[in-house]
Tab-separated table of C-alpha atoms and ligand atoms in Angstrom:
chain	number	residue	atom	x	y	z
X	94	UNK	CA	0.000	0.000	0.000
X	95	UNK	CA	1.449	3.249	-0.946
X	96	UNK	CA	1.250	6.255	1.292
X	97	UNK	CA	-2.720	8.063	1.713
X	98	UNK	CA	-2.793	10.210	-1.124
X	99	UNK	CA	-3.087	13.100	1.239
X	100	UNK	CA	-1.155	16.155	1.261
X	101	UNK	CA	-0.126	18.106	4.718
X	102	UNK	CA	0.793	21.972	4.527
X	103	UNK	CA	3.818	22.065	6.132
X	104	UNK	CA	2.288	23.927	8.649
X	105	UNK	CA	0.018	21.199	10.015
X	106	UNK	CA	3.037	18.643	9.082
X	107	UNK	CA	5.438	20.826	11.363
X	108	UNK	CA	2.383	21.053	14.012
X	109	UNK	CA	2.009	17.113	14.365
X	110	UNK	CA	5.344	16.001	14.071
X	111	UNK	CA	6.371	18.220	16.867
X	112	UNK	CA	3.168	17.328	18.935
X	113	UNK	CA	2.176	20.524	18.810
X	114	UNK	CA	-2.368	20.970	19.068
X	115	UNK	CA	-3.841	21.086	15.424
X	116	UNK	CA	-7.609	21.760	15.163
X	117	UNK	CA	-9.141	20.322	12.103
X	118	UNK	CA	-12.074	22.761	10.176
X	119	UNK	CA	-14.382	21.725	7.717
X	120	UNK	CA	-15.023	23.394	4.335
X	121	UNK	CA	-18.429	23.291	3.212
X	122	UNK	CA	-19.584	25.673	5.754
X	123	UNK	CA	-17.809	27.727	3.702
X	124	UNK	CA	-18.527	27.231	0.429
X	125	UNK	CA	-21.920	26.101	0.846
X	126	UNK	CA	-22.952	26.855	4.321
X	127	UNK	CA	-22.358	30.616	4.211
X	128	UNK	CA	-23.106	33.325	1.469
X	129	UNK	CA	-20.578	35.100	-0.820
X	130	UNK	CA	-18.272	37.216	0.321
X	131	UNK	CA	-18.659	37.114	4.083
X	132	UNK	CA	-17.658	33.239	3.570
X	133	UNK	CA	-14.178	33.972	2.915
X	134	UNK	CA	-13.870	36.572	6.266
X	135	UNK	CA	-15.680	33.927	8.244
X	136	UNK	CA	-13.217	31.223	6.992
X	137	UNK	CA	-9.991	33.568	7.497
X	138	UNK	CA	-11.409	34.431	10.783
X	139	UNK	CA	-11.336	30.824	11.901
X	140	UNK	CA	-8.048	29.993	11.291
X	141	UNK	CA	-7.187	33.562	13.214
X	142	UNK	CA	-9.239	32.446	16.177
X	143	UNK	CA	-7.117	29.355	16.552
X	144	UNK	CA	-3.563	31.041	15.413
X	145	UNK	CA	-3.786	33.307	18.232
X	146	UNK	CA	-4.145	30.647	20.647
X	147	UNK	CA	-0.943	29.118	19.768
X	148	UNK	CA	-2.817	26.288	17.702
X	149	UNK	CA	-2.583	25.437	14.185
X	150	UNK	CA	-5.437	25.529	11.952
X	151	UNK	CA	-6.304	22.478	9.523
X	152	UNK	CA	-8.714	23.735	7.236
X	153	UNK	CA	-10.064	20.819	4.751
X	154	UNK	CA	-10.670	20.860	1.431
X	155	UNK	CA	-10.169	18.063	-2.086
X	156	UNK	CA	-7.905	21.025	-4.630
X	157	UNK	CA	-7.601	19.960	-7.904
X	158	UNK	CA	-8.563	16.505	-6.539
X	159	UNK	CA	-6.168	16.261	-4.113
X	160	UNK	CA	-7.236	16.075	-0.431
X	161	UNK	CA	-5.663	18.575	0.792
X	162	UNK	CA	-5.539	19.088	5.480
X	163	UNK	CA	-4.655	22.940	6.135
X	164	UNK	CA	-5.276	25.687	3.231
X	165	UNK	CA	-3.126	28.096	2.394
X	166	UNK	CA	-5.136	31.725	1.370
X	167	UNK	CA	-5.179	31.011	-2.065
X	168	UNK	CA	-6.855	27.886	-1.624
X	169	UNK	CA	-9.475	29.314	0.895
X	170	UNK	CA	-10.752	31.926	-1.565
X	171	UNK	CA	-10.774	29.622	-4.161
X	172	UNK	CA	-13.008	27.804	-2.078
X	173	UNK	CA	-14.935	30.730	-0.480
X	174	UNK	CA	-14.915	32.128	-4.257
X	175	UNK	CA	-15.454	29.662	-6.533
X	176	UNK	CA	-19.321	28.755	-7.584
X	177	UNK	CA	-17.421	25.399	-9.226
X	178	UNK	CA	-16.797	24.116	-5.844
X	179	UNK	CA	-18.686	20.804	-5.281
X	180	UNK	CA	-20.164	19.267	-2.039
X	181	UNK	CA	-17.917	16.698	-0.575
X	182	UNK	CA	-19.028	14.012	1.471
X	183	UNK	CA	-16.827	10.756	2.480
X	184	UNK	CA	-18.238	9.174	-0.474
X	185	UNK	CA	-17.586	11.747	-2.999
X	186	UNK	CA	-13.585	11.864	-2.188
X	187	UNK	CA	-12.461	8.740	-4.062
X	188	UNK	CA	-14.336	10.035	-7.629
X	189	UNK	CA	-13.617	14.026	-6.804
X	190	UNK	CA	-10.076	12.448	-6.785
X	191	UNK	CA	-10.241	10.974	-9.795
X	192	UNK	CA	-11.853	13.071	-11.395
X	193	UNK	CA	-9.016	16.107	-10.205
X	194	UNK	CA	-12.116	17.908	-8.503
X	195	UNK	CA	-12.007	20.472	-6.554
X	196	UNK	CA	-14.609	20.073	-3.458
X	197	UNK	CA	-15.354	21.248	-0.082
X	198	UNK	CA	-15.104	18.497	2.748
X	199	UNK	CA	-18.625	17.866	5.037
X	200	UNK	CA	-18.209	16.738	8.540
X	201	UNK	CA	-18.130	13.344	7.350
X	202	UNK	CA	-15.392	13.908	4.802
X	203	UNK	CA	-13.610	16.469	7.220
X	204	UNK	CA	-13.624	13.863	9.990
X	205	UNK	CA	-11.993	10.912	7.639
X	206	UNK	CA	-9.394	13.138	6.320
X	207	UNK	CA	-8.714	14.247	9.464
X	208	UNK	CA	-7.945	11.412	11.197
X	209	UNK	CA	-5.865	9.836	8.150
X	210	UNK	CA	-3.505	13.158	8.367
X	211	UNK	CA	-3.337	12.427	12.584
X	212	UNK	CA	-5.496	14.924	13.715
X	213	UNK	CA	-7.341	14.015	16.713
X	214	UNK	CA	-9.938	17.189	17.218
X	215	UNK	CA	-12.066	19.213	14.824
X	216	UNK	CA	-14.236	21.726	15.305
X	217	UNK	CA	-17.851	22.691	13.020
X	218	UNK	CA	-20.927	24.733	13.202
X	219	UNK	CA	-23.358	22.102	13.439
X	220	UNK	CA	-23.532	18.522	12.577
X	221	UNK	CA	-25.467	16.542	10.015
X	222	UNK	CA	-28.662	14.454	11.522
X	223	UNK	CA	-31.639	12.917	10.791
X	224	UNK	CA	-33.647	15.220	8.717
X	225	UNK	CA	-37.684	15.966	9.514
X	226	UNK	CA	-39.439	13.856	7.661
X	227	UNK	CA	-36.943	11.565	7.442
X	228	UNK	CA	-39.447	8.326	7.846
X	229	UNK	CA	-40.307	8.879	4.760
X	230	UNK	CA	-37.555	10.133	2.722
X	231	UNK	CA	-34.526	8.143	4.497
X	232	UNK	CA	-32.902	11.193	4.992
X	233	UNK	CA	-30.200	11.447	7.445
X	234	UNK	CA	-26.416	12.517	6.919
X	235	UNK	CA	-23.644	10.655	6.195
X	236	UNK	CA	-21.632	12.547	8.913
X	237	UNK	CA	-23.793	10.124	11.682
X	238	UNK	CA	-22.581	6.991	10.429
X	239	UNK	CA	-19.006	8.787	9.751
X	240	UNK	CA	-18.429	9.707	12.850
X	241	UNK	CA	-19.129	6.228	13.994
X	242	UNK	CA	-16.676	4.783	12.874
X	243	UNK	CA	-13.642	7.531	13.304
X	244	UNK	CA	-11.800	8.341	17.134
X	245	UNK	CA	-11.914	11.795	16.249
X	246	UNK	CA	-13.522	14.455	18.712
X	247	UNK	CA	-15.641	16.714	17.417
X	248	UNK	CA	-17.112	20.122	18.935
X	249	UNK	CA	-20.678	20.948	17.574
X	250	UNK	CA	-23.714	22.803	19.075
X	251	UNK	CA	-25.587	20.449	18.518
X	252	UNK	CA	-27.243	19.327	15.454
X	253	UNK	CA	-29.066	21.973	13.581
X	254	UNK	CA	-32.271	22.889	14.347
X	255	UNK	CA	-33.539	22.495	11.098
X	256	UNK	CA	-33.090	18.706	11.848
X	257	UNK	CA	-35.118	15.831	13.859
X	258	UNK	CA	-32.951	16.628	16.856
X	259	UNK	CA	-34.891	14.067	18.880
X	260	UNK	CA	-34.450	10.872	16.135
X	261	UNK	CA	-30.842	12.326	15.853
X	262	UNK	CA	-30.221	11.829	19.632
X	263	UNK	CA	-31.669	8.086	19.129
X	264	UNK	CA	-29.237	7.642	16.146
X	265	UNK	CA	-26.493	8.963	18.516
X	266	UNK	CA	-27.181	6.574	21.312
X	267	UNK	CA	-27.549	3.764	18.179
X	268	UNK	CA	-24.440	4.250	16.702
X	269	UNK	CA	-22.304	4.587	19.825
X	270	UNK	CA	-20.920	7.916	19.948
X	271	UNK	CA	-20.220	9.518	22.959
X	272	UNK	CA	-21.800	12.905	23.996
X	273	UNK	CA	-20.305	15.304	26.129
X	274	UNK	CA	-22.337	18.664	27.394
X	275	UNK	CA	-20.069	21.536	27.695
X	276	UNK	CA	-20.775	23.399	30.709
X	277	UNK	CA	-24.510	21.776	30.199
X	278	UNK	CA	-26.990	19.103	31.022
X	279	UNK	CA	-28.849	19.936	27.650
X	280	UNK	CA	-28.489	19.064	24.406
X	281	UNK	CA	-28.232	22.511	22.246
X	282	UNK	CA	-30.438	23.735	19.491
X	283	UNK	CA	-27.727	24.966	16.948
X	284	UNK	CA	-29.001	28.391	16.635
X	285	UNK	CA	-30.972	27.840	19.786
X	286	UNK	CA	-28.721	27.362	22.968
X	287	UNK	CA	-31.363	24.729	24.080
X	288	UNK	CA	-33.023	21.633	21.848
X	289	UNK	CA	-35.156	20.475	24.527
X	290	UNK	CA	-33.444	17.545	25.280
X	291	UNK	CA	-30.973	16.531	27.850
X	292	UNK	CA	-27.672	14.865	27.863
X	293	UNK	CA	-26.401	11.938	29.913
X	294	UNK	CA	-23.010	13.440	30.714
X	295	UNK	CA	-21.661	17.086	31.122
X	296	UNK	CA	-18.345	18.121	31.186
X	297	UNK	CA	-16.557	20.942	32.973
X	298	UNK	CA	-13.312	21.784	31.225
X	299	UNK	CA	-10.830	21.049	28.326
X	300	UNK	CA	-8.974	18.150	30.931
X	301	UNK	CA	-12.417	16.223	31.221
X	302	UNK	CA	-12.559	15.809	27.436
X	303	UNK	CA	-9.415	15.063	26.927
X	304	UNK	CA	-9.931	12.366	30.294
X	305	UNK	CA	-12.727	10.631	28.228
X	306	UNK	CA	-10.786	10.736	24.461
X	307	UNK	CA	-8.053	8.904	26.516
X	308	UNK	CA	-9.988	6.653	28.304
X	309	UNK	CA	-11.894	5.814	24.849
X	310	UNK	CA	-8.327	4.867	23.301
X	311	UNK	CA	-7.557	2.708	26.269
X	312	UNK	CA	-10.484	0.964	25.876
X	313	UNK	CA	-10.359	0.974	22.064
X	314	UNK	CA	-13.587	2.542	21.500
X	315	UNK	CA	-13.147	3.740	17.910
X	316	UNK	CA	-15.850	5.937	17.805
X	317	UNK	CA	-16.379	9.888	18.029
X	318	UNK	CA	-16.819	12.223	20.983
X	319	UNK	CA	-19.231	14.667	20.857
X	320	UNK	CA	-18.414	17.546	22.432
X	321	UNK	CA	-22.106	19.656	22.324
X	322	UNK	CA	-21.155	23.728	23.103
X	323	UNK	CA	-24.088	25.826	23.356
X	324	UNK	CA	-24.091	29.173	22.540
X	325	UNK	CA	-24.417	31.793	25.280
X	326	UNK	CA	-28.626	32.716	25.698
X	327	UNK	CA	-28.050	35.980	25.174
X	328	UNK	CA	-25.998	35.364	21.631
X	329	UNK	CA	-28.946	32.704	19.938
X	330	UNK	CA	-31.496	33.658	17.419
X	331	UNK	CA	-34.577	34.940	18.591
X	332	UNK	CA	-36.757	31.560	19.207
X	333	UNK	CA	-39.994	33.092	18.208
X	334	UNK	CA	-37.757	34.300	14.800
X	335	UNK	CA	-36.423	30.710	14.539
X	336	UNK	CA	-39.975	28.827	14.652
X	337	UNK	CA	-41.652	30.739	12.277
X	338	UNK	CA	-38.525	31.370	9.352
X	339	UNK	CA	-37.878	27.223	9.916
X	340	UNK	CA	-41.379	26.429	9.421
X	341	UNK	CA	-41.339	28.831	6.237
X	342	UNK	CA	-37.821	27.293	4.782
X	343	UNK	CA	-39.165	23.496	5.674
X	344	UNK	CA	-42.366	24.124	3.598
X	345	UNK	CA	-40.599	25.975	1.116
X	346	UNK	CA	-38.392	22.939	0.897
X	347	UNK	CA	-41.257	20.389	0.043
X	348	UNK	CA	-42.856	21.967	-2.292
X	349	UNK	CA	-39.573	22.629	-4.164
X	350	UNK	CA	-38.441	18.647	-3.800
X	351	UNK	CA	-35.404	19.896	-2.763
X	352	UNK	CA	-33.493	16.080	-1.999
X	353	UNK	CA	-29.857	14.985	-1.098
X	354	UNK	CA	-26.781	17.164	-0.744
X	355	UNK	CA	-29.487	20.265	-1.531
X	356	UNK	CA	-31.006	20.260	1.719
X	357	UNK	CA	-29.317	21.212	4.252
X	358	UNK	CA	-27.635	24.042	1.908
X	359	UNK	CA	-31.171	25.273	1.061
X	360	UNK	CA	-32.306	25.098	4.437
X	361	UNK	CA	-29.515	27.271	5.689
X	362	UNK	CA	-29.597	29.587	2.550
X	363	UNK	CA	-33.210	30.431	3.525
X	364	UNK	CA	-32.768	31.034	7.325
X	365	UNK	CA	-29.853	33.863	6.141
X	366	UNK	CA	-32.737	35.458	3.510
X	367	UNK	CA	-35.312	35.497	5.928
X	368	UNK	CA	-33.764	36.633	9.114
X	369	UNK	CA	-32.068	39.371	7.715
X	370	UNK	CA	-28.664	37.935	7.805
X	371	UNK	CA	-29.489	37.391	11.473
X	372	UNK	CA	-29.138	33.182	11.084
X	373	UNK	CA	-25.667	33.943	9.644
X	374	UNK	CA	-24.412	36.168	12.318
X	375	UNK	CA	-25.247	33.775	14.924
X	376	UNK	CA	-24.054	30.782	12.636
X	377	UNK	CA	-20.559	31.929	12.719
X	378	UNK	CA	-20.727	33.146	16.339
X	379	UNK	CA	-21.594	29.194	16.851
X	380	UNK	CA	-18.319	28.251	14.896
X	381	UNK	CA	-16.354	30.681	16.622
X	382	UNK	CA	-17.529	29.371	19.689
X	383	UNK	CA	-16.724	25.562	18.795
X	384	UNK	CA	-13.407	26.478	17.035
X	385	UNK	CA	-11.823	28.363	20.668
X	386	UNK	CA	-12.699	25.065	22.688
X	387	UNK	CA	-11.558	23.038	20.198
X	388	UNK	CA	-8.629	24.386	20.380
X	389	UNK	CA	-8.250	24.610	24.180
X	390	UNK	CA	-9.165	20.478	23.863
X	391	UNK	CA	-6.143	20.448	21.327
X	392	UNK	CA	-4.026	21.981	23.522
X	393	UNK	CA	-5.152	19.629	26.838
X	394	UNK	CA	-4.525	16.883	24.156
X	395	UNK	CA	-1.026	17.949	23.268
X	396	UNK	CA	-0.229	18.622	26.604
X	397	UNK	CA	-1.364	15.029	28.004
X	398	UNK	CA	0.700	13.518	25.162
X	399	UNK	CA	3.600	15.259	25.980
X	400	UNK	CA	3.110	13.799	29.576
X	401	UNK	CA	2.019	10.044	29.388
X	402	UNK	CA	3.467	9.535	25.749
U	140	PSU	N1	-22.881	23.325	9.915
U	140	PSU	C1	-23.027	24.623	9.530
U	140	PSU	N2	-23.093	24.879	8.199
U	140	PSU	C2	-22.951	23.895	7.258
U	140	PSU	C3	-22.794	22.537	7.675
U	140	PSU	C4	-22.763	22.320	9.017
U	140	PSU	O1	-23.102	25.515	10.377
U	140	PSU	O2	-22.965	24.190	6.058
U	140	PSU	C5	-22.591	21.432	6.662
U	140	PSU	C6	-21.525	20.477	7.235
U	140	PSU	O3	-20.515	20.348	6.271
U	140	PSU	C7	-22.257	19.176	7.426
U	140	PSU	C8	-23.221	19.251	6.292
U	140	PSU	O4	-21.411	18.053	7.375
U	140	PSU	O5	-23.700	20.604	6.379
U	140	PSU	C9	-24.320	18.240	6.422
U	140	PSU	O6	-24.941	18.083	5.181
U	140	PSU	P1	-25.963	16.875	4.946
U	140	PSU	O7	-27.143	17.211	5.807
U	140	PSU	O8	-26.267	16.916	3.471
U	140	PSU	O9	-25.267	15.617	5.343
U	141	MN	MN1	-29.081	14.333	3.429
């Protein structure tokens, strides 16, 4: 077997062979997640956020279809700018390779590549999950089933609220990946710090998460931890807002047959129309808010490395 056909900037190279923390980033929140040209601010902020905390950034993306972990600017515009840009889930990477494609990485495909370049902890918005409706259309992302299967630790808000949050839960508790609330006993909303639901086990600090990844490994659970940050109260969308726009968008979404990969973009899309850019500010205060713990877990990480070995 030759070597993964993945290529490390030598930043992130540097980072990991000196055990220093690396936070992965995924990069369809970017290209498909938020709208032109606040995208490519929100994406250079990112990396910033976790630069000035002494961590390196790992943004994810297939270039010219090679999967590529940690961007240099170039590459994030052309992914921020670039209307060519294709959705990339785990299952598109082998033909967006072959096919020299140049994609942005979901969760799923974020999470994979991650863990093939070494990179234990990765940071996103808000995961994929069971979609409403979902009895009858089947339709639930890839990232569930991803992050199954991949010891990667992964800092969320939750699963959007455009989702089944309750049958995504269940598929949680199926699938055997561990969930962590931040600071919480509940389960957050995405752009609402609160789904309604509760979760089994809350943790305190960057050392508790980095406790249970260990503990995980020693047991060889290969499987993802959840780590479930809510945003501040004060810093959510407006719940009365939220019911009545997701309503709109879901609706709007039937009667449009909007299916597959289009959802969850469409979905989003229409929250940032319909809340006056409101759903987008929040969205990336919700990244922001992910991508500083994740790198405080990167850093507990490194650090217990560095101790134990
Ligand atoms: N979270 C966000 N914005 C996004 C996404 C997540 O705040 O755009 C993306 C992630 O890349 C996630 C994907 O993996 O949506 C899920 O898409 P789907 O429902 O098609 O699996
Ligand atoms: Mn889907």
């Amino acid at each position: 077997m030759t070597q993964p056909p993945i290529t490390l900037s030598d930043a992130v190279a540097d980072a990991l062979a000196e055990g220093r923390p690396v936070v992965a980033l995924e990069s369809t929140i970017i290209s498909h997640g938020f709208p032109r040209p606040r995208n490519l601010d929100a994406a250079r902020l990112f990396e910033r956020l976790l630069t000035e905390a002494g961590v390196t950034p790992a943004t994810i993306a297939v270039i010219d279809g090679v999967p590529r972990v940690g961007l240099d600017d170039a590459q994030l515009a052309r992914i921020a700018e670039d209307t060519a840009v294709v959705k990339v889930s785990a299952r598109d990477l082998a033909p967006a390779m072959v096919r020299e494609a140049t994609g942005a990485t979901t969760v799923a495909a974020t999470a994979l590549l991650a863990h093939r370049a070494g990179i234990r902890v990765f940071s996103t918005g808000g995961l994929g999950g069971v979609h409403r409706g979902a009895a009858q259309s089947f339709d639930e992302s890839a990232d569930l089933v991803a992050l199954a299967g991949l010891p990667v630790t992964v800092v969320s808000a939750g699963a959007k609220s455009i989702l089944d949050v309750p049958a995504t839960l269940e598929r949680l508790e199926t699938l055997n990946i561990t969930v962590l609330g931040y600071r919480t006993n509940r389960y957050p909303g995405f752009y609402l710090a609160d789904s309604g639901l509760g979760v089994d086990w809350r943790v305190e600090a960057p050392d508790e998460v980095v406790e249970v990844m260990a503990a995980q490994d020693a047991l060889e659970l290969r499987r993802a931890v959840l780590v479930a940050n809510p945003l501040p109260v004060d810093k959510q969308l407006d719940p009365a807002l939220h019911d009545r726009v997701l309503a709109e968008a879901l609706a709007r979404a039937d009667a449009q047959r909007i299916s597959g990969k289009d959802v969850t973009p469409f979905l989003l899309a229409y929250f940032q129309q319909h809340t006056a850019g409101a759903s987008l500010e929040v969205n990336i205060d919700i990244a922001s808010n992910n991508i500083v713990l994740g790198g405080q877990i990167a850093t507990a990480w490194a650090g217990r490395a560095a101790r134990v070995g």
